[in-house]
Coordinates of C-alpha atoms in Angstrom, one line a residue:
Chain Q
M291 CA 0.0 0.0 0.0
S292 CA 1.1 3.5 -0.7
K293 CA -0.6 6.5 0.8
K294 CA -2.8 8.7 -1.5
Y295 CA -4.6 12.0 -0.7
F296 CA -7.5 13.9 -2.1
G297 CA -7.1 17.7 -2.3
I298 CA -10.3 19.5 -3.3
D299 CA -10.8 23.2 -4.1
I300 CA -14.4 24.2 -4.0
G301 CA -15.0 27.4 -5.9
G302 CA -18.1 29.5 -6.6
T303 CA -18.5 28.0 -10.1
N304 CA -16.2 25.0 -10.4
T305 CA -14.7 22.5 -8.0
K306 CA -11.3 21.0 -8.7
I307 CA -10.5 17.5 -7.4
G308 CA -6.9 16.4 -7.2
L309 CA -5.7 12.9 -6.4
L310 CA -2.1 13.0 -5.0
D311 CA 0.5 10.4 -4.3
S312 CA 2.6 10.0 -1.2
D313 CA 5.0 12.6 -2.5
F314 CA 2.1 15.0 -3.1
N315 CA 2.4 14.9 -6.8
I316 CA -0.9 15.2 -8.6
L317 CA -1.8 11.9 -10.2
A318 CA -5.1 13.1 -11.6
E319 CA -7.2 16.2 -11.6
E320 CA -10.8 16.7 -12.5
K321 CA -13.2 19.7 -12.6
I322 CA -16.9 19.6 -11.9
K323 CA -19.5 22.3 -11.5
T324 CA -20.1 23.2 -7.9
H325 CA -23.8 23.9 -8.3
S326 CA -23.9 25.1 -4.7
K327 CA -27.6 26.1 -4.9
E328 CA -28.5 22.4 -4.9
G329 CA -27.3 22.3 -1.3
A330 CA -24.1 21.1 0.3
R331 CA -25.1 17.5 0.6
N332 CA -25.7 17.3 -3.2
T333 CA -22.4 19.1 -4.0
F334 CA -20.3 17.0 -1.6
S335 CA -22.0 13.7 -2.9
R336 CA -21.2 14.6 -6.5
I337 CA -17.6 15.5 -5.5
W338 CA -17.2 12.2 -3.8
A339 CA -18.8 10.2 -6.7
K340 CA -16.3 11.9 -9.1
S341 CA -13.5 11.2 -6.6
L342 CA -14.4 7.5 -6.6
E343 CA -14.4 7.5 -10.5
M344 CA -10.9 9.0 -10.4
L345 CA -9.7 6.2 -8.1
K346 CA -11.0 3.6 -10.6
Q347 CA -9.4 5.3 -13.6
Q348 CA -6.1 5.5 -11.7
N349 CA -6.3 2.0 -10.4
V350 CA -6.0 3.3 -6.8
D351 CA -7.5 1.3 -4.0
L352 CA -10.0 3.3 -1.8
D353 CA -8.1 1.9 1.3
D354 CA -5.0 3.8 0.2
I355 CA -6.8 7.1 0.6
V356 CA -5.6 8.6 3.9
G357 CA -8.0 11.5 3.9
I358 CA -9.5 14.5 2.2
G359 CA -8.4 18.1 2.4
M360 CA -11.0 20.7 1.2
G361 CA -10.8 24.4 0.5
I362 CA -13.9 26.5 0.7
P363 CA -14.3 30.3 0.3
G364 CA -15.2 32.2 3.5
P365 CA -14.0 32.2 7.1
V366 CA -13.2 28.7 8.3
V367 CA -12.2 27.6 11.8
N368 CA -11.0 24.5 13.5
K369 CA -10.3 22.9 10.1
S370 CA -14.0 22.1 9.9
T371 CA -16.5 24.9 10.1
V372 CA -17.4 27.6 7.6
V373 CA -18.4 30.5 10.0
I374 CA -20.2 32.8 7.5
A375 CA -22.0 31.7 4.3
A376 CA -20.5 34.4 2.1
N377 CA -20.4 32.6 -1.2
F378 CA -22.8 29.7 -0.8
S379 CA -26.2 29.3 0.7
W380 CA -25.0 26.5 3.0
G381 CA -25.8 28.4 6.2
N382 CA -23.6 30.0 8.9
N383 CA -21.5 27.7 11.1
F384 CA -21.7 25.0 8.5
N385 CA -19.6 22.0 9.5
A386 CA -18.2 20.9 6.2
K387 CA -15.8 18.4 7.7
E388 CA -18.6 16.5 9.4
L389 CA -20.8 16.3 6.3
M390 CA -17.9 15.2 4.0
E391 CA -16.8 12.6 6.6
E392 CA -20.3 11.2 6.7
I393 CA -20.5 10.9 2.9
S394 CA -16.9 9.6 2.2
N395 CA -16.2 7.7 5.4
K396 CA -12.7 9.2 5.3
P397 CA -11.0 11.8 7.6
V398 CA -11.6 15.3 6.3
R399 CA -10.0 18.7 7.1
V400 CA -11.3 22.0 5.8
E401 CA -9.7 25.4 5.4
N402 CA -10.3 28.7 3.6
D403 CA -9.4 28.3 0.0
V404 CA -7.1 31.3 -0.1
R405 CA -5.2 30.2 3.0
L406 CA -4.7 26.8 1.2
I407 CA -2.7 28.6 -1.5
A408 CA -0.4 29.8 1.2
L409 CA -0.3 26.3 2.8
G410 CA 0.5 24.8 -0.6
E411 CA 3.3 27.2 -1.3
A412 CA 4.7 26.8 2.3
S413 CA 4.5 23.0 2.2
F414 CA 5.7 22.3 -1.4
G415 CA 6.3 25.5 -3.2
A416 CA 8.3 28.8 -3.2
A417 CA 7.9 29.2 0.6
K418 CA 9.0 25.8 1.6
D419 CA 12.5 26.7 2.8
F420 CA 11.2 29.4 5.1
K421 CA 10.0 29.2 8.7
N422 CA 7.5 32.0 8.9
P423 CA 6.7 33.2 5.4
V424 CA 3.7 35.2 4.4
V425 CA 2.0 34.3 1.1
I426 CA 0.0 37.0 -0.6
P427 CA -2.4 35.8 -3.3
I428 CA -3.6 38.7 -5.5
G429 CA -6.5 38.1 -7.8
T430 CA -10.1 39.4 -7.6
G431 CA -9.1 40.3 -4.0
V432 CA -6.0 40.3 -1.9
S433 CA -5.2 38.7 1.5
A434 CA -2.2 37.2 3.3
G435 CA -1.6 33.6 4.3
I436 CA 0.4 33.9 7.5
V437 CA 2.5 30.8 8.0
Q438 CA 3.8 29.9 11.4
N439 CA 5.4 26.5 12.1
G440 CA 3.9 25.0 8.9
Q441 CA 0.4 26.1 9.8
V442 CA -1.6 29.0 8.3
L443 CA -3.0 31.3 11.0
E444 CA -6.8 31.1 11.2
G445 CA -7.6 33.9 13.7
S446 CA -10.4 33.7 16.2
F447 CA -13.2 33.9 13.6
G448 CA -11.2 32.4 10.7
V449 CA -10.4 35.7 9.1
A450 CA -6.7 36.2 9.8
G451 CA -4.8 37.7 6.9
E452 CA -7.3 40.3 5.7
F453 CA -4.8 43.1 5.3
G454 CA -6.6 43.9 2.0
H455 CA -9.3 45.5 4.0
I456 CA -7.1 48.0 5.8
P457 CA -8.3 51.5 4.6
I458 CA -5.5 53.6 3.2
E459 CA -7.5 56.5 1.8
E460 CA -10.1 58.6 3.6
D461 CA -11.9 59.6 0.4
G462 CA -11.4 56.3 -1.3
I463 CA -14.0 54.3 -3.1
P464 CA -16.4 52.0 -1.1
C465 CA -15.1 48.5 -0.8
G466 CA -17.3 45.4 -0.9
C467 CA -16.4 44.8 2.7
G468 CA -18.3 47.9 3.9
L469 CA -15.2 50.0 4.6
T470 CA -13.8 52.8 2.4
G471 CA -10.5 53.1 0.5
C472 CA -9.3 49.6 1.4
I473 CA -5.9 48.3 0.1
E474 CA -7.9 45.8 -2.1
T475 CA -9.5 48.6 -4.0
Y476 CA -6.1 49.2 -5.6
V477 CA -4.3 45.9 -5.0
S478 CA -6.4 43.4 -7.0
A479 CA -7.1 42.6 -10.6
P480 CA -10.3 44.7 -10.5
G481 CA -8.5 47.4 -8.7
I482 CA -5.9 47.6 -11.4
V483 CA -8.6 47.9 -14.1
R484 CA -10.6 50.4 -12.2
Y485 CA -7.5 52.7 -11.7
A486 CA -6.5 52.2 -15.3
K487 CA -9.9 53.4 -16.5
K488 CA -9.6 56.4 -14.3
I489 CA -6.2 57.3 -15.6
I490 CA -7.3 56.7 -19.3
D491 CA -10.3 59.0 -18.7
E492 CA -8.0 61.7 -17.3
K493 CA -5.1 61.5 -19.6
Q494 CA -6.5 60.2 -22.9
Y495 CA -3.3 59.2 -24.8
G496 CA -1.2 56.2 -25.6
L497 CA -1.5 52.5 -26.4
M498 CA -3.8 51.5 -23.5
Y499 CA -6.1 54.4 -24.2
E500 CA -6.4 53.5 -27.9
Y501 CA -6.9 49.8 -27.0
F502 CA -9.6 50.6 -24.5
K503 CA -11.6 52.5 -27.2
I504 CA -12.6 49.2 -28.8
N505 CA -11.7 46.5 -26.3
N506 CA -12.5 45.4 -22.8
L507 CA -9.6 46.0 -20.5
E508 CA -8.3 43.4 -18.1
A509 CA -5.4 43.5 -15.6
H510 CA -3.1 41.4 -17.8
D511 CA -3.6 44.0 -20.6
V512 CA -2.3 46.7 -18.3
F513 CA 0.8 44.7 -17.6
R514 CA 1.3 44.1 -21.3
F515 CA 1.1 47.8 -22.1
Y516 CA 3.5 48.4 -19.3
T517 CA 6.2 46.3 -20.9
Q518 CA 5.5 48.2 -24.2
G519 CA 6.5 51.4 -22.5
D520 CA 3.0 52.9 -22.4
E521 CA 3.0 55.8 -19.9
L522 CA -0.5 55.5 -18.6
S523 CA -0.2 51.8 -17.8
Q524 CA 3.1 52.6 -16.0
M525 CA 1.3 55.1 -13.8
V526 CA -1.2 52.4 -13.0
I527 CA 1.3 49.7 -12.2
E528 CA 3.5 52.1 -10.2
N529 CA 0.5 53.0 -8.1
F530 CA -0.5 49.4 -7.7
S531 CA 3.0 48.4 -6.6
K532 CA 3.3 51.3 -4.2
K533 CA 0.0 50.4 -2.5
L534 CA 1.1 46.7 -2.4
A535 CA 4.4 47.8 -0.8
Y536 CA 2.5 49.8 1.8
G537 CA 0.4 46.8 2.7
M538 CA 3.4 44.5 2.7
G539 CA 5.2 47.0 5.0
M540 CA 2.4 46.7 7.5
I541 CA 2.6 42.9 7.4
I542 CA 6.4 43.0 7.7
N543 CA 6.4 45.4 10.7
I544 CA 3.6 43.5 12.5
L545 CA 4.8 39.9 11.7
N546 CA 8.5 40.1 10.9
P547 CA 8.3 37.2 8.5
D548 CA 11.3 35.7 6.8
A549 CA 9.9 35.8 3.3
I550 CA 7.0 37.2 1.2
V551 CA 5.6 35.1 -1.6
I552 CA 3.4 36.7 -4.3
A553 CA 0.7 34.3 -5.6
G554 CA -2.6 34.4 -7.4
G555 CA -3.3 35.4 -11.0
V556 CA -1.4 38.7 -10.7
A557 CA 1.7 36.9 -9.7
K558 CA 2.2 36.0 -13.4
S559 CA 3.5 39.6 -13.6
S560 CA 5.9 39.2 -10.7
A561 CA 8.9 40.1 -12.9
I562 CA 7.4 43.6 -13.1
I563 CA 5.9 43.9 -9.7
I564 CA 8.7 42.6 -7.4
P565 CA 11.3 45.3 -8.4
L566 CA 8.8 48.0 -8.0
V567 CA 7.6 46.8 -4.6
K568 CA 11.3 46.6 -3.5
K569 CA 11.7 50.3 -4.7
Y570 CA 8.8 51.5 -2.4
L571 CA 9.2 49.1 0.5
P572 CA 12.0 51.1 2.3
Q573 CA 9.4 53.9 2.9
Y574 CA 7.1 51.6 4.8
A575 CA 9.1 48.7 6.4
L576 CA 11.6 48.9 9.2
S577 CA 15.1 48.9 7.9
I578 CA 15.9 45.7 9.9
S579 CA 13.7 43.9 7.3
K580 CA 15.2 45.6 4.3
D581 CA 16.7 42.4 2.8
I582 CA 13.6 40.2 3.2
P583 CA 13.2 38.0 0.1
I584 CA 10.2 38.8 -2.0
I585 CA 9.6 36.0 -4.4
Q586 CA 7.1 34.6 -6.9
C587 CA 5.0 31.6 -6.1
S588 CA 6.0 28.3 -7.8
L589 CA 2.9 26.1 -7.8
G590 CA 0.6 28.2 -9.9
D591 CA -2.9 26.9 -10.3
S592 CA -2.2 23.7 -8.4
A593 CA -1.4 25.6 -5.1
G594 CA -4.9 25.2 -3.8
I595 CA -5.2 21.5 -4.4
K596 CA -1.7 20.8 -3.0
G597 CA -2.5 23.0 0.0
A598 CA -5.7 21.1 0.6
A599 CA -3.7 17.8 0.5
A600 CA -1.2 19.4 2.9
L601 CA -4.0 19.7 5.5
I602 CA -3.8 16.0 5.9
K603 CA -0.2 15.2 5.3
D604 CA 0.5 14.3 9.0
M605 CA -2.2 11.7 8.9
Chain O
M1393 CA 10.2 21.9 48.4
S1394 CA 8.0 24.4 46.5
K1395 CA 9.0 25.9 43.2
K1396 CA 10.1 29.5 43.1
Y1397 CA 11.0 31.7 40.1
F1398 CA 13.0 34.8 39.4
G1399 CA 11.4 37.3 37.0
I1400 CA 13.9 40.1 36.0
D1401 CA 13.2 43.2 34.0
I1402 CA 16.3 44.9 32.8
G1403 CA 15.7 48.5 31.8
G1404 CA 17.9 51.3 30.5
T1405 CA 18.3 52.8 34.0
N1406 CA 16.9 50.4 36.6
T1407 CA 16.6 46.6 36.8
K1408 CA 13.7 45.1 38.7
I1409 CA 14.2 41.7 40.3
G1410 CA 11.1 39.7 41.4
L1411 CA 11.0 36.5 43.4
L1412 CA 7.8 34.6 42.7
D1413 CA 6.2 31.6 44.3
S1414 CA 4.7 28.6 42.6
D1415 CA 1.4 30.5 42.0
F1416 CA 3.4 33.3 40.4
N1417 CA 2.7 35.7 43.2
I1418 CA 5.5 38.2 43.8
L1419 CA 7.1 37.4 47.2
A1420 CA 9.7 40.1 47.0
E1421 CA 10.8 42.8 44.6
E1422 CA 14.0 44.8 44.5
K1423 CA 15.4 47.5 42.2
I1424 CA 19.0 48.0 41.3
K1425 CA 20.8 50.3 38.9
T1426 CA 21.5 48.6 35.6
H1427 CA 24.8 50.5 34.9
S1428 CA 25.0 48.8 31.5
K1429 CA 28.2 50.6 30.6
E1430 CA 30.1 48.5 33.0
G1431 CA 29.4 45.5 30.7
A1432 CA 26.9 42.7 30.7
R1433 CA 28.9 40.4 32.9
N1434 CA 29.1 43.1 35.6
T1435 CA 25.4 43.9 35.4
F1436 CA 24.3 40.2 35.4
S1437 CA 26.7 39.4 38.3
R1438 CA 25.2 42.3 40.4
I1439 CA 21.7 41.1 39.5
W1440 CA 22.5 37.6 40.6
A1441 CA 24.2 38.8 43.9
K1442 CA 21.0 40.9 44.7
S1443 CA 18.9 37.9 43.8
L1444 CA 20.8 35.6 46.2
E1445 CA 20.4 38.3 48.9
M1446 CA 16.6 38.2 48.3
L1447 CA 16.6 34.5 48.8
K1448 CA 18.3 34.8 52.1
Q1449 CA 15.9 37.6 53.3
Q1450 CA 12.9 35.4 52.2
N1451 CA 14.3 32.2 53.7
V1452 CA 14.1 30.6 50.3
D1453 CA 16.5 27.7 49.4
L1454 CA 18.5 28.2 46.2
D1455 CA 17.5 24.7 45.2
D1456 CA 13.9 25.8 45.0
I1457 CA 14.6 28.2 42.2
V1458 CA 13.4 26.6 39.0
G1459 CA 14.9 29.2 36.7
I1460 CA 15.3 32.8 35.7
G1461 CA 13.2 34.7 33.1
M1462 CA 14.7 38.0 31.9
G1463 CA 13.4 40.9 29.9
I1464 CA 15.8 43.0 27.9
P1465 CA 15.0 45.9 25.5
G1466 CA 15.7 45.2 21.8
P1467 CA 15.0 42.4 19.4
V1468 CA 15.4 39.0 21.1
V1469 CA 15.2 35.6 19.4
N1470 CA 15.2 32.0 20.6
K1471 CA 14.5 33.1 24.1
S1472 CA 18.2 33.8 24.4
T1473 CA 19.9 36.3 22.0
V1474 CA 19.6 40.1 21.8
V1475 CA 20.0 40.6 18.0
I1476 CA 20.8 44.3 18.0
A1477 CA 22.3 46.3 20.8
A1478 CA 19.9 49.2 20.6
N1479 CA 19.9 50.3 24.3
F1480 CA 23.1 48.8 25.8
S1481 CA 26.6 48.5 24.5
W1482 CA 26.6 44.7 24.9
G1483 CA 27.2 44.0 21.3
N1484 CA 25.0 42.5 18.5
N1485 CA 23.9 38.9 18.8
F1486 CA 24.6 39.0 22.5
N1487 CA 23.6 35.6 24.1
A1488 CA 22.2 36.8 27.4
K1489 CA 20.8 33.4 28.3
E1490 CA 24.3 31.8 28.1
L1491 CA 25.9 34.5 30.2
M1492 CA 23.3 34.4 32.9
E1493 CA 23.3 30.6 33.1
E1494 CA 27.1 30.7 33.5
I1495 CA 26.8 33.2 36.4
S1496 CA 23.7 31.7 38.1
N1497 CA 24.0 28.0 37.3
K1498 CA 20.2 28.1 36.7
P1499 CA 18.2 27.7 33.5
V1500 CA 17.5 31.1 31.9
R1501 CA 15.1 32.3 29.2
V1502 CA 15.3 35.8 27.7
E1503 CA 12.7 37.8 25.9
N1504 CA 12.1 41.4 24.7
D1505 CA 10.9 43.4 27.7
V1506 CA 7.8 44.8 26.0
R1507 CA 6.7 41.3 24.8
L1508 CA 7.0 40.2 28.4
I1509 CA 4.3 42.7 29.4
A1510 CA 2.1 40.9 26.9
L1511 CA 3.1 37.5 28.1
G1512 CA 2.4 38.5 31.7
E1513 CA -1.0 39.8 30.9
A1514 CA -1.7 36.7 28.8
S1515 CA -0.5 34.3 31.4
F1516 CA -1.8 35.9 34.6
G1517 CA -3.6 39.2 33.8
A1518 CA -6.4 40.8 31.8
A1519 CA -5.8 38.6 28.7
K1520 CA -5.6 35.2 30.5
D1521 CA -9.0 34.0 29.4
F1522 CA -8.3 34.6 25.7
K1523 CA -6.7 32.3 23.2
N1524 CA -5.1 34.8 20.8
P1525 CA -5.1 38.2 22.4
V1526 CA -3.0 41.1 21.3
V1527 CA -1.5 43.3 24.1
I1528 CA -0.6 46.9 23.2
P1529 CA 1.7 48.6 25.7
I1530 CA 1.7 52.4 25.2
G1531 CA 4.4 54.4 26.9
T1532 CA 7.4 56.1 25.4
G1533 CA 6.6 54.0 22.3
V1534 CA 4.0 51.6 21.2
S1535 CA 4.1 48.0 20.0
A1536 CA 2.0 44.9 20.0
G1537 CA 2.5 41.6 21.9
I1538 CA 0.9 39.1 19.7
V1539 CA -0.1 36.1 21.7
Q1540 CA -0.7 32.7 20.1
N1541 CA -1.2 29.5 22.2
G1542 CA 0.3 31.1 25.3
Q1543 CA 3.5 32.3 23.4
V1544 CA 4.3 35.8 22.2
L1545 CA 5.3 35.9 18.5
E1546 CA 9.0 36.7 18.1
G1547 CA 9.2 37.0 14.3
S1548 CA 12.3 36.0 12.3
F1549 CA 14.6 38.8 13.7
G1550 CA 12.8 39.2 17.0
V1551 CA 10.9 42.3 16.0
A1552 CA 7.3 41.1 15.5
G1553 CA 4.6 43.5 16.8
E1554 CA 6.2 46.7 15.6
F1555 CA 3.0 48.2 14.2
G1556 CA 4.0 51.5 15.8
H1557 CA 6.4 52.0 12.9
I1558 CA 3.8 51.8 10.2
P1559 CA 3.8 55.2 8.5
I1560 CA 0.3 56.8 8.3
E1561 CA 1.2 60.3 7.2
E1562 CA 3.2 61.1 4.1
D1563 CA 4.3 64.5 5.4
G1564 CA 4.5 63.4 9.0
I1565 CA 7.4 64.0 11.3
P1566 CA 10.5 61.8 11.2
C1567 CA 10.4 58.9 13.6
G1568 CA 13.4 57.6 15.6
C1569 CA 13.2 54.4 13.5
G1570 CA 14.2 56.2 10.3
L1571 CA 10.7 56.2 8.7
T1572 CA 8.3 59.2 8.6
G1573 CA 4.9 59.8 10.1
C1574 CA 4.8 56.5 12.0
I1575 CA 1.8 55.6 14.2
E1576 CA 4.2 56.0 17.2
T1577 CA 4.7 59.7 16.5
Y1578 CA 1.0 60.1 17.6
V1579 CA 0.4 57.0 19.7
S1580 CA 2.8 57.3 22.6
A1581 CA 3.3 59.5 25.6
P1582 CA 5.8 61.8 23.8
G1583 CA 3.4 61.8 20.7
I1584 CA 0.6 63.1 22.9
V1585 CA 2.7 65.8 24.3
R1586 CA 4.1 66.8 20.9
Y1587 CA 0.7 67.1 19.4
A1588 CA -0.6 68.9 22.4
K1589 CA 2.1 71.6 22.1
K1590 CA 1.3 71.9 18.4
I1591 CA -2.4 72.5 19.2
I1592 CA -1.6 74.9 22.0
D1593 CA 0.6 76.8 19.7
E1594 CA -2.2 77.0 17.0
K1595 CA -5.2 77.7 19.2
Q1596 CA -3.9 79.5 22.3
Y1597 CA -6.8 79.2 24.7
G1598 CA -8.1 77.1 27.6
L1599 CA -6.8 75.3 30.7
M1600 CA -4.0 73.3 29.1
Y1601 CA -2.8 76.5 27.3
E1602 CA -2.7 78.4 30.5
Y1603 CA -1.0 75.5 32.3
F1604 CA 1.7 75.1 29.7
K1605 CA 2.7 78.8 30.0
I1606 CA 4.4 78.0 33.3
N1607 CA 4.6 74.3 33.6
N1608 CA 6.2 71.4 31.8
L1609 CA 3.5 69.3 30.0
E1610 CA 3.3 65.5 30.3
A1611 CA 0.8 63.0 28.8
H1612 CA -1.1 62.5 32.0
D1613 CA -1.7 66.3 32.2
V1614 CA -3.4 66.2 28.8
F1615 CA -5.7 63.4 30.1
R1616 CA -6.4 65.4 33.3
F1617 CA -7.4 68.5 31.2
Y1618 CA -9.5 66.3 29.0
T1619 CA -11.6 65.2 32.0
Q1620 CA -12.0 68.9 33.0
G1621 CA -13.6 69.6 29.6
D1622 CA -10.7 71.5 28.1
E1623 CA -11.2 71.7 24.3
L1624 CA -7.6 71.6 23.2
S1625 CA -6.8 68.5 25.2
Q1626 CA -10.0 66.9 23.8
M1627 CA -8.6 67.5 20.3
V1628 CA -5.4 65.9 21.3
I1629 CA -7.0 62.8 22.9
E1630 CA -9.5 62.4 20.0
N1631 CA -6.6 62.4 17.5
F1632 CA -4.6 60.0 19.7
S1633 CA -7.5 57.7 19.9
K1634 CA -8.3 57.8 16.2
K1635 CA -4.7 57.0 15.3
L1636 CA -4.7 54.2 17.9
A1637 CA -7.9 52.8 16.5
Y1638 CA -6.4 52.9 13.0
G1639 CA -3.4 50.9 14.2
M1640 CA -5.6 48.5 16.1
G1641 CA -7.8 48.0 13.0
M1642 CA -4.7 47.0 11.1
I1643 CA -3.8 44.4 13.8
I1644 CA -7.4 43.2 13.9
N1645 CA -7.7 42.7 10.2
I1646 CA -4.3 41.0 9.9
L1647 CA -4.5 38.8 13.0
N1648 CA -8.2 38.4 13.9
P1649 CA -7.4 38.3 17.6
D1650 CA -10.1 37.5 20.2
A1651 CA -9.2 40.5 22.5
I1652 CA -7.1 43.6 22.6
V1653 CA -5.5 44.6 25.9
I1654 CA -4.2 48.2 26.4
A1655 CA -1.1 48.3 28.7
G1656 CA 1.8 50.5 29.6
G1657 CA 1.7 53.9 31.3
V1658 CA -1.0 55.4 29.1
A1659 CA -3.3 52.5 30.0
K1660 CA -4.0 54.4 33.3
S1661 CA -6.3 56.5 31.1
S1662 CA -8.1 53.5 29.6
A1663 CA -11.5 54.8 30.9
I1664 CA -11.1 57.7 28.5
I1665 CA -9.3 55.9 25.6
I1666 CA -11.3 52.7 25.2
P1667 CA -14.7 54.4 24.4
L1668 CA -13.0 56.7 21.9
V1669 CA -11.2 53.8 20.3
K1670 CA -14.5 52.0 20.0
K1671 CA -16.0 55.0 18.3
Y1672 CA -13.4 55.1 15.6
L1673 CA -12.7 51.4 15.1
P1674 CA -15.7 50.7 12.8
Q1675 CA -14.0 52.9 10.2
Y1676 CA -11.0 50.7 10.2
A1677 CA -11.7 47.1 11.2
L1678 CA -13.9 44.5 9.4
S1679 CA -17.4 44.4 10.8
I1680 CA -16.9 40.7 11.7
S1681 CA -14.6 42.0 14.5
K1682 CA -16.9 44.7 15.7
D1683 CA -17.6 43.2 19.1
I1684 CA -14.0 42.4 19.9
P1685 CA -13.3 43.1 23.6
I1686 CA -10.9 46.0 24.2
I1687 CA -9.8 46.0 27.8
Q1688 CA -7.4 47.5 30.2
C1689 CA -4.4 45.6 31.5
S1690 CA -4.7 44.3 35.1
L1691 CA -1.1 43.7 36.2
G1692 CA 0.2 47.3 36.0
D1693 CA 3.9 47.7 36.8
S1694 CA 4.4 44.0 37.7
A1695 CA 3.4 42.7 34.2
G1696 CA 7.1 42.7 33.1
I1697 CA 8.3 40.7 36.1
K1698 CA 5.4 38.3 35.9
G1699 CA 5.9 37.9 32.2
A1700 CA 9.6 37.1 32.7
A1701 CA 8.6 34.4 35.2
A1702 CA 6.0 33.1 32.7
L1703 CA 8.9 32.3 30.3
I1704 CA 9.9 29.5 32.6
K1705 CA 6.6 28.4 34.0
D1706 CA 6.7 25.1 32.1
M1707 CA 10.0 24.1 33.7

């Protein structure tokens, strides 16, 4: 027998199921629709049915499965309970661990999906040689996975790491969280696009301006125009990087981590972002931390699944 | 035999030595001059000589002493080493644990003095019923003792908790740390006095203004005039509380603690500060944390000594 693990990443639209070997390599990966509105029991049952299919296809014995790690959006505590139903209509204080254990008859641990990206990078990826790294996934939002002794900090209601909701501008735009001028209104893919449109509207020249006349603008477009020397996109990326450096400085001064890893969709542009962040960071972080490594994630899209499997790696 | 502990708080001018019983009550407390310029060995030897005197006076057998906990200013790691000699000329990477163990022949653990206030409150004081509280001592400076599972977070260079050095004003005044407009330039006893003098200079009326014509102004005076309804001192304390709430909001969003404890000299005015902080906090902290308890420390001046003893309470 050789140990195998399921790492499952439940998203608003799709759920990714990974089957991992004893070295936490992904043997197989499948995607199904989450269809959360049909209820948690329905979703979890379909996930488990697909998982059993994968075992058959891979010729893996069900007895070899050590356990299941699952990532779910929202605040999660005790590796089991989703405190607030932000994304799904599965109710507050929903014990996802209990339900999945009942359905699968395997040990289950649950964690917030974004924190699992951090756990994946800390266990197997870019952060694996550090003791207390902070992983910052940047995509539709931004938060921090604070790693301490191989665990990601949960906090008392499962919302540790929400530095994206620190307000940095008194007259800033309202944020989805209810506060105003949060870091996330700048440091996120939508934040980049929003600020780009503002600058385009004000300045009205250059490549990005011309492009936006007839195209929809996405964050990766802004980075592309940046590399082409477009001035407006440079203003946008400079502003993004400065705000990211400010948030990173807060994290560094409060937590004194030994490395920062940039993850999430926006991390694909790390070659642009990291030098800019390093330029601004000395304004915000104590000089004792001036040489802290700031590095790009290495697991890409599989960080979530690997992080989910890492939840059960001591089993 | 009943276990006894030494808790020692080494300050820039004075060193406090506490002898504690098995319930961590202070049996005796003595103060000697630190005289750090005579060298660490000299200081530690005099501390130990005074400690032995205390044992004699209290009729305590040296064999009953389990160990020694020591607080020292500056970044401390591994419960042993002062990384940077900020306050004393004892050299960088000074292993205080090793030297004191050599002199005393007892097990020694060392920690940053401010973090020991947090450890004291978390072990025996206002924070003892919480799982992951943050203790914020406010005095000549401000920082946060981040408690997790009964331990205070050190960080990778021993400087975790330095939220006082997050810049919050681009055109702010230079801070001793090298950055500009740090939280500490407002949230500290000197910060209160500095801002009070600025307001007095601008407005020139009221009780505090009249007082300052012929007296030196200290932070506790500003709080006294506040309670007497003086408008200028109210502006100062409102501003102090708003900036403190901002810093506290950062800590809450990043760490999601289950309580905040205000400590240090300024905590004596908690009855004024806490309601004001609660007024401003909803602008800065996620609403999920809106009911977080914000409480006053309970150990007062003995927090440091009790925290030092708490370092060795599992021995």
